[in-house]
Short mmCIF file of C-alpha atoms and ligand atoms in Angstrom, two decimals:
data_model
loop_
_atom_site.label_atom_id
_atom_site.label_comp_id
_atom_site.label_asym_id
_atom_site.label_seq_id
_atom_site.Cartn_x
_atom_site.Cartn_y
_atom_site.Cartn_z
CA MET A 1 4.37 141.10 106.72
CA PRO A 2 3.59 137.34 106.53
CA PRO A 3 1.84 136.27 103.28
CA VAL A 4 -1.58 135.55 104.88
CA ARG A 5 -1.73 138.95 106.56
CA ASN A 6 -0.55 140.56 103.34
CA ALA A 7 -3.41 138.98 101.40
CA VAL A 8 -5.90 139.99 104.07
CA SER A 9 -4.80 143.62 104.07
CA ARG A 10 -4.97 143.62 100.26
CA ARG A 11 -8.54 142.38 100.40
CA ILE A 12 -9.72 145.17 102.68
CA ARG A 13 -7.69 147.94 101.09
CA GLY A 14 -9.91 150.68 99.71
CA VAL A 15 -12.95 149.79 101.83
CA LEU A 16 -14.81 153.02 102.61
CA SER A 17 -18.21 151.86 103.79
CA LEU A 18 -19.82 148.70 105.13
CA ASP A 19 -21.29 147.95 101.71
CA ASP A 20 -17.78 147.69 100.30
CA PHE A 21 -17.21 144.57 102.41
CA GLU A 22 -20.13 142.90 100.67
CA ILE A 23 -18.61 143.47 97.22
CA ARG A 24 -15.33 141.95 98.38
CA ALA A 25 -17.03 139.04 100.16
CA LYS A 26 -18.90 138.20 96.98
CA ARG A 27 -15.57 137.71 95.22
CA HIS A 28 -13.89 135.91 98.11
CA LEU A 29 -16.54 133.41 99.21
CA PRO A 30 -17.86 130.44 97.22
CA LYS A 31 -21.26 131.34 95.76
CA PRO A 32 -23.34 129.11 98.10
CA LEU A 33 -21.72 130.66 101.20
CA PHE A 34 -22.05 134.24 100.02
CA GLY A 35 -25.65 133.51 99.07
CA TYR A 36 -26.34 132.09 102.52
CA ILE A 37 -25.26 135.34 104.16
CA ALA A 38 -26.71 137.78 101.65
CA GLY A 39 -30.04 136.11 101.07
CA ALA A 40 -33.26 136.07 103.02
CA SER A 41 -36.44 134.02 102.58
CA GLU A 42 -38.84 133.54 99.66
CA THR A 43 -39.17 136.83 97.75
CA ASN A 44 -36.74 138.79 99.98
CA ALA A 45 -39.56 141.28 100.65
CA SER A 46 -38.62 141.78 104.31
CA LEU A 47 -34.97 142.20 103.41
CA ARG A 48 -35.99 145.02 101.07
CA HIS A 49 -38.33 146.56 103.69
CA ASN A 50 -35.44 146.64 106.15
CA ALA A 51 -33.22 148.70 103.89
CA GLY A 52 -36.01 150.78 102.38
CA GLU A 53 -37.54 151.94 105.66
CA PHE A 54 -34.41 153.88 106.61
CA GLN A 55 -34.62 155.83 103.34
CA LYS A 56 -38.07 157.14 104.20
CA TYR A 57 -36.69 159.50 106.84
CA GLY A 58 -34.41 162.50 106.73
CA PHE A 59 -32.74 164.76 109.26
CA ARG A 60 -33.62 168.18 110.66
CA PRO A 61 -30.19 169.20 111.99
CA ARG A 62 -29.69 171.73 114.75
CA VAL A 63 -26.83 174.22 114.31
CA LEU A 64 -24.40 176.30 116.38
CA THR A 65 -24.59 173.91 119.31
CA ASP A 66 -20.82 173.48 119.90
CA VAL A 67 -20.38 169.78 119.24
CA SER A 68 -16.70 169.68 120.13
CA ALA A 69 -17.35 167.44 123.15
CA ARG A 70 -19.40 164.84 121.26
CA SER A 71 -19.01 161.18 122.05
CA THR A 72 -20.51 157.99 120.60
CA GLU A 73 -20.19 156.22 123.97
CA THR A 74 -23.23 154.90 125.75
CA THR A 75 -24.13 152.76 128.73
CA LEU A 76 -26.16 149.58 128.30
CA PHE A 77 -27.00 147.29 131.23
CA GLY A 78 -24.43 149.10 133.32
CA THR A 79 -21.58 148.58 130.83
CA ARG A 80 -19.96 151.49 129.03
CA TYR A 81 -19.67 150.78 125.28
CA SER A 82 -17.73 152.86 122.77
CA ALA A 83 -20.76 153.10 120.46
CA PRO A 84 -24.46 152.20 120.53
CA PHE A 85 -24.10 149.21 118.22
CA GLY A 86 -23.01 145.60 118.50
CA ILE A 87 -22.53 142.49 116.35
CA ALA A 88 -25.71 140.44 115.82
CA PRO A 89 -25.58 136.65 116.27
CA MET A 90 -24.79 134.80 113.05
CA GLY A 91 -24.68 131.04 112.67
CA ILE A 92 -21.88 129.03 111.05
CA SER A 93 -19.59 132.07 111.08
CA ALA A 94 -16.58 129.78 111.34
CA LEU A 95 -17.35 128.45 107.86
CA MET A 96 -17.19 131.96 106.43
CA ALA A 97 -14.11 133.19 108.29
CA TYR A 98 -11.36 131.12 109.89
CA ARG A 99 -12.38 130.76 113.59
CA GLY A 100 -15.15 133.27 112.76
CA ASP A 101 -16.83 133.49 116.17
CA LEU A 102 -13.51 134.11 117.90
CA VAL A 103 -12.56 136.73 115.33
CA LEU A 104 -15.86 138.58 115.83
CA ALA A 105 -15.77 138.29 119.61
CA THR A 106 -12.19 139.45 120.08
CA ALA A 107 -12.55 142.33 117.62
CA ALA A 108 -15.73 143.46 119.40
CA ALA A 109 -13.98 143.32 122.77
CA GLU A 110 -11.07 145.34 121.41
CA THR A 111 -13.37 147.95 119.95
CA GLY A 112 -15.59 148.17 123.03
CA ILE A 113 -18.86 146.90 121.57
CA PRO A 114 -20.88 143.76 122.40
CA MET A 115 -20.81 140.67 120.19
CA VAL A 116 -23.57 138.11 120.40
CA MET A 117 -22.37 134.56 119.79
CA SER A 118 -24.86 132.48 117.79
CA GLY A 119 -26.26 129.24 119.16
CA SER A 120 -25.84 127.77 115.66
CA SER A 121 -22.10 128.09 115.87
CA LEU A 122 -19.25 125.74 115.08
CA ILE A 123 -16.90 126.74 117.89
CA ARG A 124 -17.53 125.75 121.49
CA LEU A 125 -19.14 128.55 123.48
CA GLU A 126 -16.61 127.95 126.26
CA GLU A 127 -13.78 128.93 123.89
CA VAL A 128 -15.41 132.25 123.09
CA ALA A 129 -16.17 132.93 126.75
CA ALA A 130 -12.52 132.26 127.60
CA VAL A 131 -11.09 134.83 125.17
CA ALA A 132 -13.90 137.41 125.23
CA PRO A 133 -15.85 136.95 128.47
CA GLN A 134 -17.97 140.04 127.89
CA SER A 135 -19.63 138.44 124.81
CA TRP A 136 -23.32 137.63 124.92
CA PHE A 137 -24.74 134.22 124.01
CA GLN A 138 -27.76 133.66 121.78
CA ALA A 139 -29.77 130.46 122.14
CA TYR A 140 -32.26 128.75 119.93
CA LEU A 141 -34.25 126.57 122.25
CA PRO A 142 -36.85 123.90 121.65
CA GLY A 143 -39.97 123.54 123.76
CA GLU A 144 -38.29 120.76 125.72
CA PRO A 145 -37.63 121.56 129.41
CA ASN A 146 -34.70 119.16 129.82
CA ARG A 147 -32.84 120.57 126.87
CA ILE A 148 -33.62 124.12 127.96
CA ASP A 149 -32.29 123.56 131.47
CA ALA A 150 -29.14 121.82 130.29
CA LEU A 151 -28.17 124.52 127.80
CA VAL A 152 -28.97 127.37 130.18
CA ASP A 153 -26.76 125.74 132.83
CA ARG A 154 -23.95 125.23 130.35
CA VAL A 155 -24.04 128.88 129.21
CA ALA A 156 -24.00 130.03 132.84
CA ALA A 157 -21.12 127.68 133.72
CA ALA A 158 -19.08 129.12 130.84
CA GLY A 159 -19.39 132.56 132.45
CA PHE A 160 -21.70 134.37 130.03
CA GLN A 161 -23.72 137.08 131.75
CA THR A 162 -26.16 137.91 128.99
CA LEU A 163 -28.42 135.35 127.35
CA LEU A 164 -30.43 136.27 124.32
CA LEU A 165 -33.27 134.00 123.25
CA THR A 166 -34.27 134.15 119.60
CA VAL A 167 -37.99 133.52 119.22
CA ASP A 168 -38.80 133.98 115.54
CA THR A 169 -37.78 130.51 114.38
CA ALA A 170 -40.74 128.26 115.18
CA ALA A 171 -40.16 126.63 111.79
CA LEU A 172 -37.29 126.56 109.34
CA ALA A 173 -37.67 129.44 106.91
CA ASN A 174 -38.24 128.89 103.23
CA ARG A 175 -34.83 129.93 101.93
CA GLU A 176 -35.27 129.17 98.26
CA ASN A 177 -32.25 131.22 97.38
CA ASN A 178 -30.06 128.79 99.33
CA ILE A 179 -31.22 125.91 97.19
CA ARG A 180 -30.68 127.93 94.04
CA THR A 181 -27.10 128.82 94.97
CA GLY A 182 -26.28 125.29 96.12
CA PHE A 183 -26.23 125.84 99.89
CA SER A 184 -27.90 123.32 102.15
CA THR A 185 -27.99 122.29 105.80
CA PRO A 186 -26.54 119.71 106.10
CA LEU A 187 -23.88 120.60 103.57
CA ARG A 188 -24.01 117.92 100.89
CA PRO A 189 -20.63 117.32 99.30
CA SER A 190 -21.06 117.38 95.52
CA ALA A 191 -19.08 118.10 92.38
CA ARG A 192 -20.77 121.52 92.22
CA LEU A 193 -19.81 122.36 95.80
CA ALA A 194 -16.26 121.18 95.15
CA TRP A 195 -16.05 123.40 92.08
CA HIS A 196 -17.23 126.42 94.05
CA GLY A 197 -14.45 125.71 96.52
CA ILE A 198 -11.73 125.17 93.95
CA SER A 199 -12.66 128.38 92.16
CA HIS A 200 -12.22 130.34 95.42
CA PRO A 201 -8.77 129.21 96.55
CA ALA A 202 -8.22 131.95 99.15
CA TRP A 203 -11.29 130.76 101.09
CA SER A 204 -10.61 127.06 100.38
CA ILE A 205 -7.09 127.22 101.74
CA GLY A 206 -7.28 130.07 104.24
CA THR A 207 -10.57 129.09 105.87
CA PHE A 208 -11.77 125.63 104.89
CA ALA A 209 -8.60 123.54 104.63
CA ARG A 210 -7.07 125.36 107.60
CA THR A 211 -10.14 124.54 109.70
CA LEU A 212 -10.13 120.86 108.68
CA LEU A 213 -6.42 120.58 109.33
CA PHE A 214 -6.36 122.17 112.77
CA HIS A 215 -9.86 121.52 114.10
CA GLY A 216 -11.42 118.70 112.06
CA ILE A 217 -14.88 118.69 110.50
CA PRO A 218 -16.93 121.50 112.05
CA HIS A 219 -19.81 120.43 114.29
CA PHE A 220 -22.75 122.38 115.64
CA GLU A 221 -21.26 122.83 119.09
CA ASN A 222 -23.80 124.87 120.99
CA SER A 223 -27.33 123.91 120.06
CA TYR A 224 -27.60 121.93 123.28
CA ALA A 225 -25.55 120.96 126.28
CA THR A 226 -23.68 118.31 124.33
CA ARG A 227 -21.88 118.45 121.00
CA GLY A 228 -24.19 118.41 117.98
CA ALA A 229 -23.85 116.87 114.55
CA PRO A 230 -21.13 117.69 112.03
CA VAL A 231 -22.21 120.22 109.38
CA VAL A 232 -22.20 117.50 106.74
CA SER A 233 -24.39 115.05 108.68
CA ALA A 234 -28.06 114.40 107.95
CA ASN A 235 -28.58 114.53 111.73
CA VAL A 236 -28.28 118.33 111.85
CA MET A 237 -32.01 118.48 111.24
CA ARG A 238 -32.60 116.45 114.39
CA ASP A 239 -30.70 119.13 116.30
CA PHE A 240 -33.41 121.61 115.36
CA GLY A 241 -35.58 119.92 118.02
CA LYS A 242 -39.11 120.94 118.92
CA ARG A 243 -38.75 124.64 118.32
CA ASP A 244 -42.38 124.86 117.26
CA HIS A 245 -43.38 123.84 120.83
CA LEU A 246 -41.69 126.83 122.43
CA ASN A 247 -44.08 129.11 124.35
CA TRP A 248 -44.15 131.75 127.10
CA ASN A 249 -44.15 129.06 129.83
CA HIS A 250 -40.74 127.97 128.59
CA PHE A 251 -39.61 131.57 128.66
CA GLN A 252 -40.75 131.79 132.28
CA ARG A 253 -38.79 128.63 133.00
CA ILE A 254 -35.65 130.17 131.50
CA ARG A 255 -36.22 133.38 133.48
CA ASP A 256 -36.49 131.39 136.70
CA ARG A 257 -33.31 129.45 135.99
CA TRP A 258 -31.03 132.08 134.40
CA ARG A 259 -29.54 134.50 136.92
CA GLY A 260 -27.99 136.84 134.33
CA ARG A 261 -29.52 139.30 131.92
CA LEU A 262 -32.18 137.82 129.67
CA ILE A 263 -33.09 139.36 126.34
CA ILE A 264 -35.65 138.28 123.74
CA LYS A 265 -34.77 138.74 120.06
CA GLY A 266 -37.40 138.71 117.38
CA ILE A 267 -40.20 140.80 118.92
CA MET A 268 -42.29 142.61 116.30
CA HIS A 269 -45.58 143.26 118.10
CA GLU A 270 -46.14 145.57 121.06
CA GLU A 271 -48.34 142.98 122.81
CA ASP A 272 -45.45 140.51 122.82
CA ALA A 273 -43.14 143.26 124.03
CA ALA A 274 -45.50 143.84 126.96
CA ILE A 275 -45.67 140.10 127.78
CA ALA A 276 -41.88 139.89 127.65
CA VAL A 277 -41.59 142.74 130.12
CA GLY A 278 -44.24 141.18 132.35
CA GLN A 279 -42.25 137.95 132.42
CA GLY A 280 -39.05 139.65 133.44
CA ALA A 281 -37.12 140.17 130.20
CA ASP A 282 -34.32 142.67 130.74
CA GLY A 283 -34.46 143.77 127.13
CA ILE A 284 -35.95 143.06 123.73
CA VAL A 285 -34.50 143.15 120.24
CA VAL A 286 -37.02 144.32 117.66
CA SER A 287 -35.99 142.18 114.71
CA ASN A 288 -37.29 140.26 111.72
CA HIS A 289 -34.12 138.16 111.62
CA GLY A 290 -32.69 140.23 108.78
CA GLY A 291 -35.67 139.18 106.64
CA ARG A 292 -34.62 135.54 106.91
CA GLN A 293 -37.70 134.07 108.60
CA LEU A 294 -41.31 135.06 107.74
CA ASP A 295 -41.08 136.80 104.40
CA GLY A 296 -43.32 139.86 104.32
CA THR A 297 -42.74 140.71 107.98
CA LEU A 298 -42.61 144.47 108.38
CA SER A 299 -39.29 146.13 108.92
CA PRO A 300 -38.20 146.54 112.57
CA LEU A 301 -37.82 150.30 112.11
CA LYS A 302 -41.48 150.55 111.13
CA VAL A 303 -42.79 148.81 114.25
CA LEU A 304 -40.20 150.30 116.59
CA PRO A 305 -42.14 153.46 117.60
CA SER A 306 -45.22 151.54 118.75
CA ILE A 307 -43.08 149.09 120.71
CA ALA A 308 -40.94 151.83 122.25
CA ASP A 309 -44.09 153.75 123.20
CA ARG A 310 -45.50 150.70 124.94
CA VAL A 311 -42.48 149.37 126.84
CA GLY A 312 -39.63 151.84 126.31
CA THR A 313 -39.73 153.14 129.88
CA GLU A 314 -39.88 149.66 131.41
CA THR A 315 -37.25 147.77 129.44
CA VAL A 316 -34.32 148.24 127.09
CA VAL A 317 -35.54 148.31 123.49
CA MET A 318 -32.96 147.39 120.85
CA LEU A 319 -33.24 146.83 117.09
CA ASP A 320 -31.52 145.08 114.23
CA GLY A 321 -32.06 144.75 110.48
CA GLY A 322 -30.75 146.82 107.61
CA ILE A 323 -28.36 149.08 109.49
CA ARG A 324 -25.46 149.92 107.20
CA ARG A 325 -24.59 153.52 108.06
CA GLY A 326 -24.11 155.75 111.06
CA ALA A 327 -27.14 157.65 109.74
CA ASP A 328 -29.26 154.50 110.09
CA ILE A 329 -28.19 154.13 113.71
CA ILE A 330 -29.29 157.70 114.41
CA LYS A 331 -32.72 157.05 112.88
CA ALA A 332 -33.23 153.92 114.99
CA LEU A 333 -32.19 155.75 118.16
CA ALA A 334 -34.46 158.69 117.32
CA PHE A 335 -37.38 156.26 117.00
CA GLY A 336 -36.80 154.87 120.47
CA ALA A 337 -34.10 152.19 120.26
CA LYS A 338 -31.44 152.38 122.94
CA PHE A 339 -28.97 150.23 121.03
CA VAL A 340 -28.75 148.47 117.65
CA PHE A 341 -27.11 145.39 116.18
CA VAL A 342 -25.57 144.89 112.77
CA GLY A 343 -25.38 141.48 111.10
CA ARG A 344 -24.23 140.76 107.56
CA PRO A 345 -21.58 143.50 107.15
CA PHE A 346 -19.59 142.20 110.13
CA LEU A 347 -19.59 138.66 108.77
CA TYR A 348 -18.44 139.89 105.35
CA ALA A 349 -15.72 141.88 107.09
CA ALA A 350 -14.62 138.80 109.07
CA ALA A 351 -14.63 136.66 105.92
CA VAL A 352 -12.47 138.96 103.82
CA GLY A 353 -10.43 140.69 106.49
CA GLY A 354 -10.37 138.53 109.62
CA GLN A 355 -9.98 140.46 112.85
CA PRO A 356 -8.51 143.57 111.15
CA GLY A 357 -11.53 143.57 108.85
CA VAL A 358 -14.00 143.50 111.75
CA LEU A 359 -12.09 146.26 113.54
CA MET A 360 -12.18 148.30 110.35
CA ALA A 361 -15.94 147.78 109.93
CA ALA A 362 -16.62 148.89 113.50
CA ASP A 363 -14.37 151.90 113.04
CA ILE A 364 -16.12 152.95 109.82
CA LEU A 365 -19.52 152.79 111.48
CA LYS A 366 -18.32 154.59 114.59
CA THR A 367 -16.64 157.33 112.53
CA GLU A 368 -19.79 157.86 110.47
CA LEU A 369 -21.84 158.14 113.63
CA HIS A 370 -19.38 160.56 115.24
CA ARG A 371 -19.32 162.76 112.14
CA ASN A 372 -23.10 162.71 111.75
CA MET A 373 -23.59 163.67 115.39
CA ALA A 374 -21.59 166.84 114.69
CA LEU A 375 -23.58 167.60 111.56
CA LEU A 376 -26.83 166.96 113.43
CA GLY A 377 -25.83 169.20 116.32
CA VAL A 378 -25.73 166.69 119.17
CA ASN A 379 -23.02 165.85 121.68
CA SER A 380 -24.33 162.62 123.15
CA ILE A 381 -26.30 159.54 122.16
CA GLU A 382 -28.99 160.54 124.65
CA GLU A 383 -29.55 163.82 122.74
CA ILE A 384 -30.72 161.92 119.63
CA THR A 385 -34.47 162.45 119.73
CA SER A 386 -37.39 162.12 117.35
CA ASP A 387 -37.62 165.87 116.60
CA LEU A 388 -34.37 165.53 114.63
CA ILE A 389 -35.94 163.35 111.93
CA ALA A 390 -39.02 163.50 109.76
CA GLU A 391 -40.51 161.64 106.82
CA VAL A 392 -38.95 162.76 103.52
C1 FMN B 1 -25.60 134.56 107.96
C2 FMN B 1 -26.57 134.90 109.03
C3 FMN B 1 -26.76 134.01 110.08
C4 FMN B 1 -27.64 134.32 111.11
N1 FMN B 1 -27.75 133.47 112.17
C5 FMN B 1 -28.50 133.83 113.23
C6 FMN B 1 -28.50 133.05 114.41
O1 FMN B 1 -27.83 132.04 114.50
N2 FMN B 1 -29.28 133.46 115.44
C7 FMN B 1 -30.04 134.60 115.39
O2 FMN B 1 -30.71 134.94 116.36
N3 FMN B 1 -30.03 135.38 114.30
C8 FMN B 1 -29.28 135.04 113.23
N4 FMN B 1 -29.23 135.85 112.14
C9 FMN B 1 -29.97 137.12 112.15
C10 FMN B 1 -29.09 138.24 112.72
O3 FMN B 1 -28.83 138.04 114.08
C11 FMN B 1 -29.76 139.62 112.58
O4 FMN B 1 -31.06 139.56 113.11
C12 FMN B 1 -29.81 140.12 111.15
O5 FMN B 1 -28.70 139.68 110.39
C13 FMN B 1 -29.85 141.65 111.15
O6 FMN B 1 -29.97 142.13 109.88
P1 FMN B 1 -28.73 142.71 109.01
O7 FMN B 1 -27.96 141.54 108.53
O8 FMN B 1 -29.44 143.44 107.93
O9 FMN B 1 -27.92 143.63 109.89
C14 FMN B 1 -28.37 135.54 111.07
C15 FMN B 1 -28.17 136.43 110.01
C16 FMN B 1 -27.29 136.12 109.01
C17 FMN B 1 -27.08 137.12 107.90
#
């Protein structure tokens, strides 16, 4: 085995659960980068809600149901997926893992799950569409019609069929933890940053130096129709644009222009869910951005039942935030989600294990789900209903 692959397989050896990737990523990544992924905003209250809410519920398994024919497969928007979960959009993935977005997208395609490419990414969206055309694209858009139109057209021209608009970022979040660990956007080269790099040679050589050598300084490639600023430039803040101007009229504009599937991510209130449906959204992702935006926002699992009650028969309700186990997926589905997304663990897996790491993470989650379905007494994803769980 070549030395790089050898090192990668050593790094993921012994991983048994998604949480194990986090422990390894903490060792592998420079502190500011690990902190950027792991952290949330202000007091991390929402991050804690996300994990804690799943622990409030337990199972009421059914028995003697013959589960020998069970399958984790499900159909979403007419596509058959191998499991009811996908990879959530995560910005600057290519700084964490070499060619991160491509690694995540190709592993997802191989495993038969959707991957959502982030709009804050450092690899051109056209490259991802070329190698994994079934990927979805996530956009952050400002309330500026010209910029909206141009990006929507670019995403369509690249061949993406599913556009996901994230709507919980009207302002930059207060990520104090980033400042404390030395992470900033733009990245400011400093002696401290250099030391973090030097003290993590596997990342410095295998990801950072390799990227500089073969692809140059990473730029924000997909914020708009044209190439954005390099990650080290003060201009990255300009790329944020007028996101605080974004409103439902802009959403309507996008709906009128975009012929493919349109999904809104970051819905936490049933009234907004109803407006989204009224304006033609094909689906919504109930999400608090992994606790990374408004600190104190309730956990998505907590608000899911009221949203599913309101719009679950009219649109596809999905959820992300805090899912780490097959058991968590079951709870979200029982509460009315049709599909879920998982963020941080997949990025940790890509960082420490590249494509094999992401495949392994997906396999762990799928295996847990498959096993739990047997123990719960169900054969299909559709059989997961609210009577199978209760408050502990
Ligand atoms: C490092 C990182 C970067 C993220 N970047 C984006 C992004 O560019 N666009 C977006 O809509 N959400 C982004 N998110 C939020 C995720 O899509 C998702 O909502 C969240 O991570 C789910 O929570 P989980 O990490 O607990 O699974 C990011 C999350 C992380 C951890």
